[in-house]
Amino acid sequence: MPADIRIVPCLTDNFGYLVHDPATGATASIDAPEAGPLIAALDKEGWKLTDILVTHHHGDHVGGIAALKAKYQCRVHAPHDANAKIADVDVRLQEGDFVRIGDLTVRVLETPGHTLDHISYVFEDDRALFAADTLFSIGCGRVFEGTYPMMWESLLKLRALPDDFRLYCGHEYTASNVKFALGIEPGNAALQARAKQVETLRAEGKPTIPVTLGEEKQANVFLRADVPSVADAVGLSGSPAADVFGELRERKNNG
Ligand SMILES: [Zn+2]
């Protein structure tokens, strides 16, 4: 049975997500940016939270865990805490682990760079990728704890997933990302198409998520650091892709 996925806007620009298994009633929250909106969404659907799948330790992803756990006694799954502690964790996850949410199977991918503990969650049967602050639509997370080569490897791991997977990311940053990407690749037709779509969605007050990975591979300049024309555009023809990626990330940081 396909999962029911709900987008729950939280805080200023975070996306909370609920993934519900209709066969068993199990419901997971991907991260817990804020308890209030997630509880309201659960109440509206008549769902009970059974699991929280945490991607990384930042406060805007874990701030709602304690309140949700107190209310629902749900299981909290999270990455290792080698560099930063996440409280109230029941299960520690690493690369290749599988989590069961009712009848749904979730695969864990380690995607470090934004933080060293960052993991992403893949719902294989539902073709859904929850990439939090590693991969945004037309963007990627800032590299706070890792290195540019490390983050580039993480993006390559996500890029290797099939085109029909849908990306659910941690923040609504798409419009700002589109503006930056058009500065690097003004002639990219896929990016131009995405720009139009994003403008329409935002004007209607709708989220720009989900989007297919196939579209992102064509339009997201941060997934295209190994395309020669992108290296040319930042003056790094012939340089390693990780260096081109680092230059793109620096320019976005300073933009
Ligand atoms: Zn973060």
Tab-separated table of C-alpha atoms and ligand atoms in Angstrom:
chain	number	residue	atom	x	y	z
A	1	MET	CA	0.000	0.000	0.000
A	2	PRO	CA	1.478	3.397	-0.892
A	3	ALA	CA	2.414	5.704	1.968
A	4	ASP	CA	0.475	8.907	2.680
A	5	ILE	CA	2.904	11.814	2.846
A	6	ARG	CA	1.975	15.196	4.353
A	7	ILE	CA	4.070	18.352	4.199
A	8	VAL	CA	3.893	20.301	7.474
A	9	PRO	CA	5.439	23.788	7.342
A	10	CYS	CA	7.271	24.541	10.608
A	11	LEU	CA	9.205	27.492	12.086
A	12	THR	CA	10.126	30.083	9.436
A	13	ASP	CA	10.955	27.959	6.408
A	14	ASN	CA	11.409	24.360	7.628
A	15	PHE	CA	9.472	21.494	6.100
A	16	GLY	CA	8.145	18.942	8.565
A	17	TYR	CA	6.924	15.690	7.007
A	18	LEU	CA	4.577	12.938	8.157
A	19	VAL	CA	4.723	9.552	6.424
A	20	HIS	CA	1.766	7.302	7.220
A	21	ASP	CA	1.355	3.608	6.456
A	22	PRO	CA	-2.374	3.065	5.807
A	23	ALA	CA	-2.022	-0.718	6.186
A	24	THR	CA	-0.842	-0.629	9.809
A	25	GLY	CA	-1.498	2.933	10.982
A	26	ALA	CA	2.201	3.511	11.695
A	27	THR	CA	3.232	7.137	11.204
A	28	ALA	CA	6.715	8.634	11.084
A	29	SER	CA	7.785	12.236	11.334
A	30	ILE	CA	10.889	13.099	9.347
A	31	ASP	CA	12.740	15.305	11.838
A	32	ALA	CA	10.815	17.322	14.399
A	33	PRO	CA	11.372	21.009	13.721
A	34	GLU	CA	8.449	22.068	15.923
A	35	ALA	CA	5.924	19.971	17.880
A	36	GLY	CA	2.828	22.208	17.560
A	37	PRO	CA	2.256	22.076	13.794
A	38	LEU	CA	3.085	18.350	13.681
A	39	ILE	CA	0.585	17.562	16.474
A	40	ALA	CA	-2.067	19.673	14.701
A	41	ALA	CA	-1.441	17.777	11.434
A	42	LEU	CA	-1.595	14.402	13.222
A	43	ASP	CA	-4.871	15.381	14.934
A	44	LYS	CA	-6.368	16.534	11.643
A	45	GLU	CA	-5.591	13.186	9.993
A	46	GLY	CA	-6.442	11.108	13.052
A	47	TRP	CA	-2.941	9.615	13.032
A	48	LYS	CA	-0.795	8.616	16.011
A	49	LEU	CA	2.942	9.225	15.791
A	50	THR	CA	4.918	5.981	16.148
A	51	ASP	CA	8.406	7.025	14.982
A	52	ILE	CA	10.653	10.039	14.437
A	53	LEU	CA	13.421	9.741	11.846
A	54	VAL	CA	16.059	12.349	12.686
A	55	THR	CA	18.484	13.489	9.981
A	56	HIS	CA	20.961	15.599	11.967
A	57	HIS	CA	21.513	17.425	15.230
A	58	HIS	CA	20.614	21.027	14.316
A	59	GLY	CA	18.050	22.638	16.589
A	60	ASP	CA	15.564	23.355	13.804
A	61	HIS	CA	15.373	19.592	13.119
A	62	VAL	CA	15.286	18.215	16.681
A	63	GLY	CA	13.525	20.970	18.665
A	64	GLY	CA	10.166	19.156	18.748
A	65	ILE	CA	11.410	15.679	19.701
A	66	ALA	CA	10.990	15.895	23.487
A	67	ALA	CA	7.389	17.141	23.315
A	68	LEU	CA	6.382	14.596	20.636
A	69	LYS	CA	7.997	11.728	22.526
A	70	ALA	CA	6.265	12.754	25.750
A	71	LYS	CA	2.882	12.883	23.988
A	72	TYR	CA	3.087	9.760	21.787
A	73	GLN	CA	5.823	7.599	23.378
A	74	CYS	CA	7.182	7.232	19.829
A	75	ARG	CA	10.518	5.633	18.912
A	76	VAL	CA	13.266	8.088	17.983
A	77	HIS	CA	15.777	7.002	15.330
A	78	ALA	CA	18.856	9.166	14.812
A	79	PRO	CA	22.409	9.137	13.507
A	80	HIS	CA	25.499	8.627	15.655
A	81	ASP	CA	26.331	11.288	18.219
A	82	ALA	CA	30.094	11.323	17.762
A	83	ASN	CA	30.172	15.090	17.284
A	84	ALA	CA	26.919	16.391	18.745
A	85	LYS	CA	24.391	14.920	21.121
A	86	ILE	CA	20.770	14.348	20.145
A	87	ALA	CA	18.579	13.720	23.202
A	88	ASP	CA	15.830	11.104	23.632
A	89	VAL	CA	17.190	8.688	20.981
A	90	ASP	CA	16.107	5.023	21.028
A	91	VAL	CA	17.816	3.667	17.901
A	92	ARG	CA	21.123	4.730	16.324
A	93	LEU	CA	21.397	4.364	12.559
A	94	GLN	CA	24.195	4.134	10.030
A	95	GLU	CA	24.758	3.572	6.309
A	96	GLY	CA	22.784	0.627	4.940
A	97	ASP	CA	20.526	0.211	7.962
A	98	PHE	CA	16.827	-0.370	7.373
A	99	VAL	CA	13.975	0.962	9.494
A	100	ARG	CA	10.448	-0.450	9.409
A	101	ILE	CA	7.562	2.004	9.704
A	102	GLY	CA	4.652	-0.457	9.794
A	103	ASP	CA	4.922	-2.188	6.434
A	104	LEU	CA	7.099	0.569	4.947
A	105	THR	CA	10.830	-0.057	4.565
A	106	VAL	CA	13.214	2.867	4.907
A	107	ARG	CA	16.875	2.736	3.897
A	108	VAL	CA	19.490	4.887	5.604
A	109	LEU	CA	22.138	6.752	3.610
A	110	GLU	CA	24.960	8.600	5.329
A	111	THR	CA	25.248	12.011	3.657
A	112	PRO	CA	27.788	14.007	5.691
A	113	GLY	CA	29.011	17.504	4.888
A	114	HIS	CA	26.372	19.929	6.184
A	115	THR	CA	27.024	18.178	9.518
A	116	LEU	CA	29.166	15.107	10.130
A	117	ASP	CA	26.174	13.124	11.414
A	118	HIS	CA	23.749	13.926	8.562
A	119	ILE	CA	21.773	10.958	7.226
A	120	SER	CA	19.062	10.806	4.563
A	121	TYR	CA	16.088	8.448	4.406
A	122	VAL	CA	14.913	6.553	1.323
A	123	PHE	CA	11.427	5.005	1.078
A	124	GLU	CA	12.188	2.618	-1.791
A	125	ASP	CA	8.649	1.423	-2.573
A	126	ASP	CA	7.266	4.960	-2.473
A	127	ARG	CA	10.185	6.407	-4.471
A	128	ALA	CA	10.690	9.138	-1.871
A	129	LEU	CA	13.958	10.681	-0.662
A	130	PHE	CA	14.081	12.758	2.525
A	131	ALA	CA	17.388	14.599	2.221
A	132	ALA	CA	16.900	17.336	4.876
A	133	ASP	CA	19.798	19.809	4.654
A	134	THR	CA	22.034	17.848	2.273
A	135	LEU	CA	20.096	18.405	-0.951
A	136	PHE	CA	17.609	21.229	-1.480
A	137	SER	CA	15.670	21.850	-4.639
A	138	ILE	CA	18.120	23.727	-6.924
A	139	GLY	CA	20.497	23.980	-3.979
A	140	CYS	CA	22.306	22.166	-1.212
A	141	GLY	CA	23.048	22.731	2.449
A	142	ARG	CA	25.891	24.857	3.706
A	143	VAL	CA	28.974	22.839	4.534
A	144	PHE	CA	29.319	23.575	8.250
A	145	GLU	CA	31.170	20.559	9.647
A	146	GLY	CA	32.475	18.549	6.698
A	147	THR	CA	34.617	19.365	3.673
A	148	TYR	CA	33.632	20.213	0.111
A	149	PRO	CA	34.849	16.814	-1.234
A	150	MET	CA	32.823	15.077	1.506
A	151	MET	CA	29.656	17.027	0.640
A	152	TRP	CA	30.190	16.443	-3.093
A	153	GLU	CA	30.421	12.673	-2.442
A	154	SER	CA	27.163	12.855	-0.483
A	155	LEU	CA	25.463	14.680	-3.367
A	156	LEU	CA	26.778	12.057	-5.805
A	157	LYS	CA	25.264	9.345	-3.613
A	158	LEU	CA	21.852	11.047	-3.822
A	159	ARG	CA	22.270	11.788	-7.538
A	160	ALA	CA	22.746	8.042	-8.111
A	161	LEU	CA	19.139	7.384	-7.047
A	162	PRO	CA	16.633	6.854	-9.888
A	163	ASP	CA	15.085	9.817	-11.714
A	164	ASP	CA	11.532	9.026	-10.621
A	165	PHE	CA	12.345	9.455	-6.925
A	166	ARG	CA	10.755	12.545	-5.385
A	167	LEU	CA	12.893	14.855	-3.284
A	168	TYR	CA	11.554	16.115	0.057
A	169	CYS	CA	14.094	18.518	1.569
A	170	GLY	CA	14.460	20.376	4.864
A	171	HIS	CA	13.756	23.959	3.857
A	172	GLU	CA	11.769	26.109	1.444
A	173	TYR	CA	14.785	27.802	-0.119
A	174	THR	CA	13.952	27.062	-3.758
A	175	ALA	CA	13.257	30.587	-5.021
A	176	SER	CA	16.551	31.931	-3.654
A	177	ASN	CA	18.386	28.883	-5.026
A	178	VAL	CA	16.859	29.400	-8.483
A	179	LYS	CA	18.060	33.003	-8.534
A	180	PHE	CA	21.620	31.920	-7.735
A	181	ALA	CA	21.609	29.006	-10.202
A	182	LEU	CA	20.379	31.218	-13.058
A	183	GLY	CA	23.410	33.444	-12.426
A	184	ILE	CA	25.675	30.450	-13.164
A	185	GLU	CA	23.602	28.720	-15.866
A	186	PRO	CA	21.321	31.325	-17.489
A	187	GLY	CA	20.872	29.117	-20.569
A	188	ASN	CA	19.853	25.897	-18.755
A	189	ALA	CA	16.374	25.096	-20.152
A	190	ALA	CA	15.468	22.719	-17.291
A	191	LEU	CA	16.397	25.428	-14.793
A	192	GLN	CA	14.367	28.027	-16.686
A	193	ALA	CA	11.361	25.685	-16.595
A	194	ARG	CA	11.796	25.086	-12.879
A	195	ALA	CA	12.110	28.863	-12.305
A	196	LYS	CA	8.693	29.440	-13.936
A	197	GLN	CA	7.130	26.606	-11.954
A	198	VAL	CA	8.576	27.901	-8.657
A	199	GLU	CA	7.339	31.421	-9.354
A	200	THR	CA	3.797	30.107	-9.909
A	201	LEU	CA	3.839	27.843	-6.829
A	202	ARG	CA	5.148	30.604	-4.551
A	203	ALA	CA	2.625	33.117	-5.898
A	204	GLU	CA	-0.097	30.612	-4.952
A	205	GLY	CA	1.451	30.127	-1.502
A	206	LYS	CA	2.235	26.479	-2.247
A	207	PRO	CA	5.407	24.547	-1.361
A	208	THR	CA	7.887	23.895	-4.194
A	209	ILE	CA	8.308	20.332	-2.881
A	210	PRO	CA	8.299	17.539	-3.909
A	211	VAL	CA	10.233	17.575	-7.143
A	212	THR	CA	11.629	14.601	-9.028
A	213	LEU	CA	15.315	13.766	-8.841
A	214	GLY	CA	15.304	13.609	-12.634
A	215	GLU	CA	14.373	17.305	-12.761
A	216	GLU	CA	16.959	18.158	-10.099
A	217	LYS	CA	19.742	16.366	-11.973
A	218	GLN	CA	19.047	18.612	-14.977
A	219	ALA	CA	18.374	21.894	-13.165
A	220	ASN	CA	20.287	21.896	-9.838
A	221	VAL	CA	23.716	23.443	-10.475
A	222	PHE	CA	25.110	21.866	-7.263
A	223	LEU	CA	24.457	18.405	-8.733
A	224	ARG	CA	26.184	19.514	-11.958
A	225	ALA	CA	29.674	20.429	-10.683
A	226	ASP	CA	31.126	17.741	-12.976
A	227	VAL	CA	29.508	19.219	-16.111
A	228	PRO	CA	32.245	21.004	-18.140
A	229	SER	CA	30.071	24.056	-18.911
A	230	VAL	CA	29.478	24.595	-15.177
A	231	ALA	CA	33.221	24.401	-14.445
A	232	ASP	CA	33.753	26.912	-17.285
A	233	ALA	CA	31.129	29.245	-15.813
A	234	VAL	CA	33.062	29.538	-12.529
A	235	GLY	CA	36.478	29.772	-14.201
A	236	LEU	CA	37.594	26.257	-13.201
A	237	SER	CA	37.742	24.375	-16.530
A	238	GLY	CA	39.456	21.022	-16.061
A	239	SER	CA	39.424	21.203	-12.250
A	240	PRO	CA	38.153	18.327	-10.078
A	241	ALA	CA	34.389	18.380	-9.605
A	242	ALA	CA	34.781	18.720	-5.828
A	243	ASP	CA	36.675	21.996	-6.401
A	244	VAL	CA	33.984	23.266	-8.769
A	245	PHE	CA	31.379	22.306	-6.181
A	246	GLY	CA	33.341	24.151	-3.468
A	247	GLU	CA	33.525	27.278	-5.629
A	248	LEU	CA	29.760	27.151	-6.252
A	249	ARG	CA	29.081	26.751	-2.532
A	250	GLU	CA	31.437	29.653	-1.666
A	251	ARG	CA	29.710	31.906	-4.197
A	252	LYS	CA	26.295	31.018	-2.790
A	253	ASN	CA	27.532	31.664	0.778
A	254	ASN	CA	28.754	35.096	-0.257
A	255	GLY	CA	25.866	35.917	-2.600
B	1	ZN	ZN	20.870	21.806	9.392
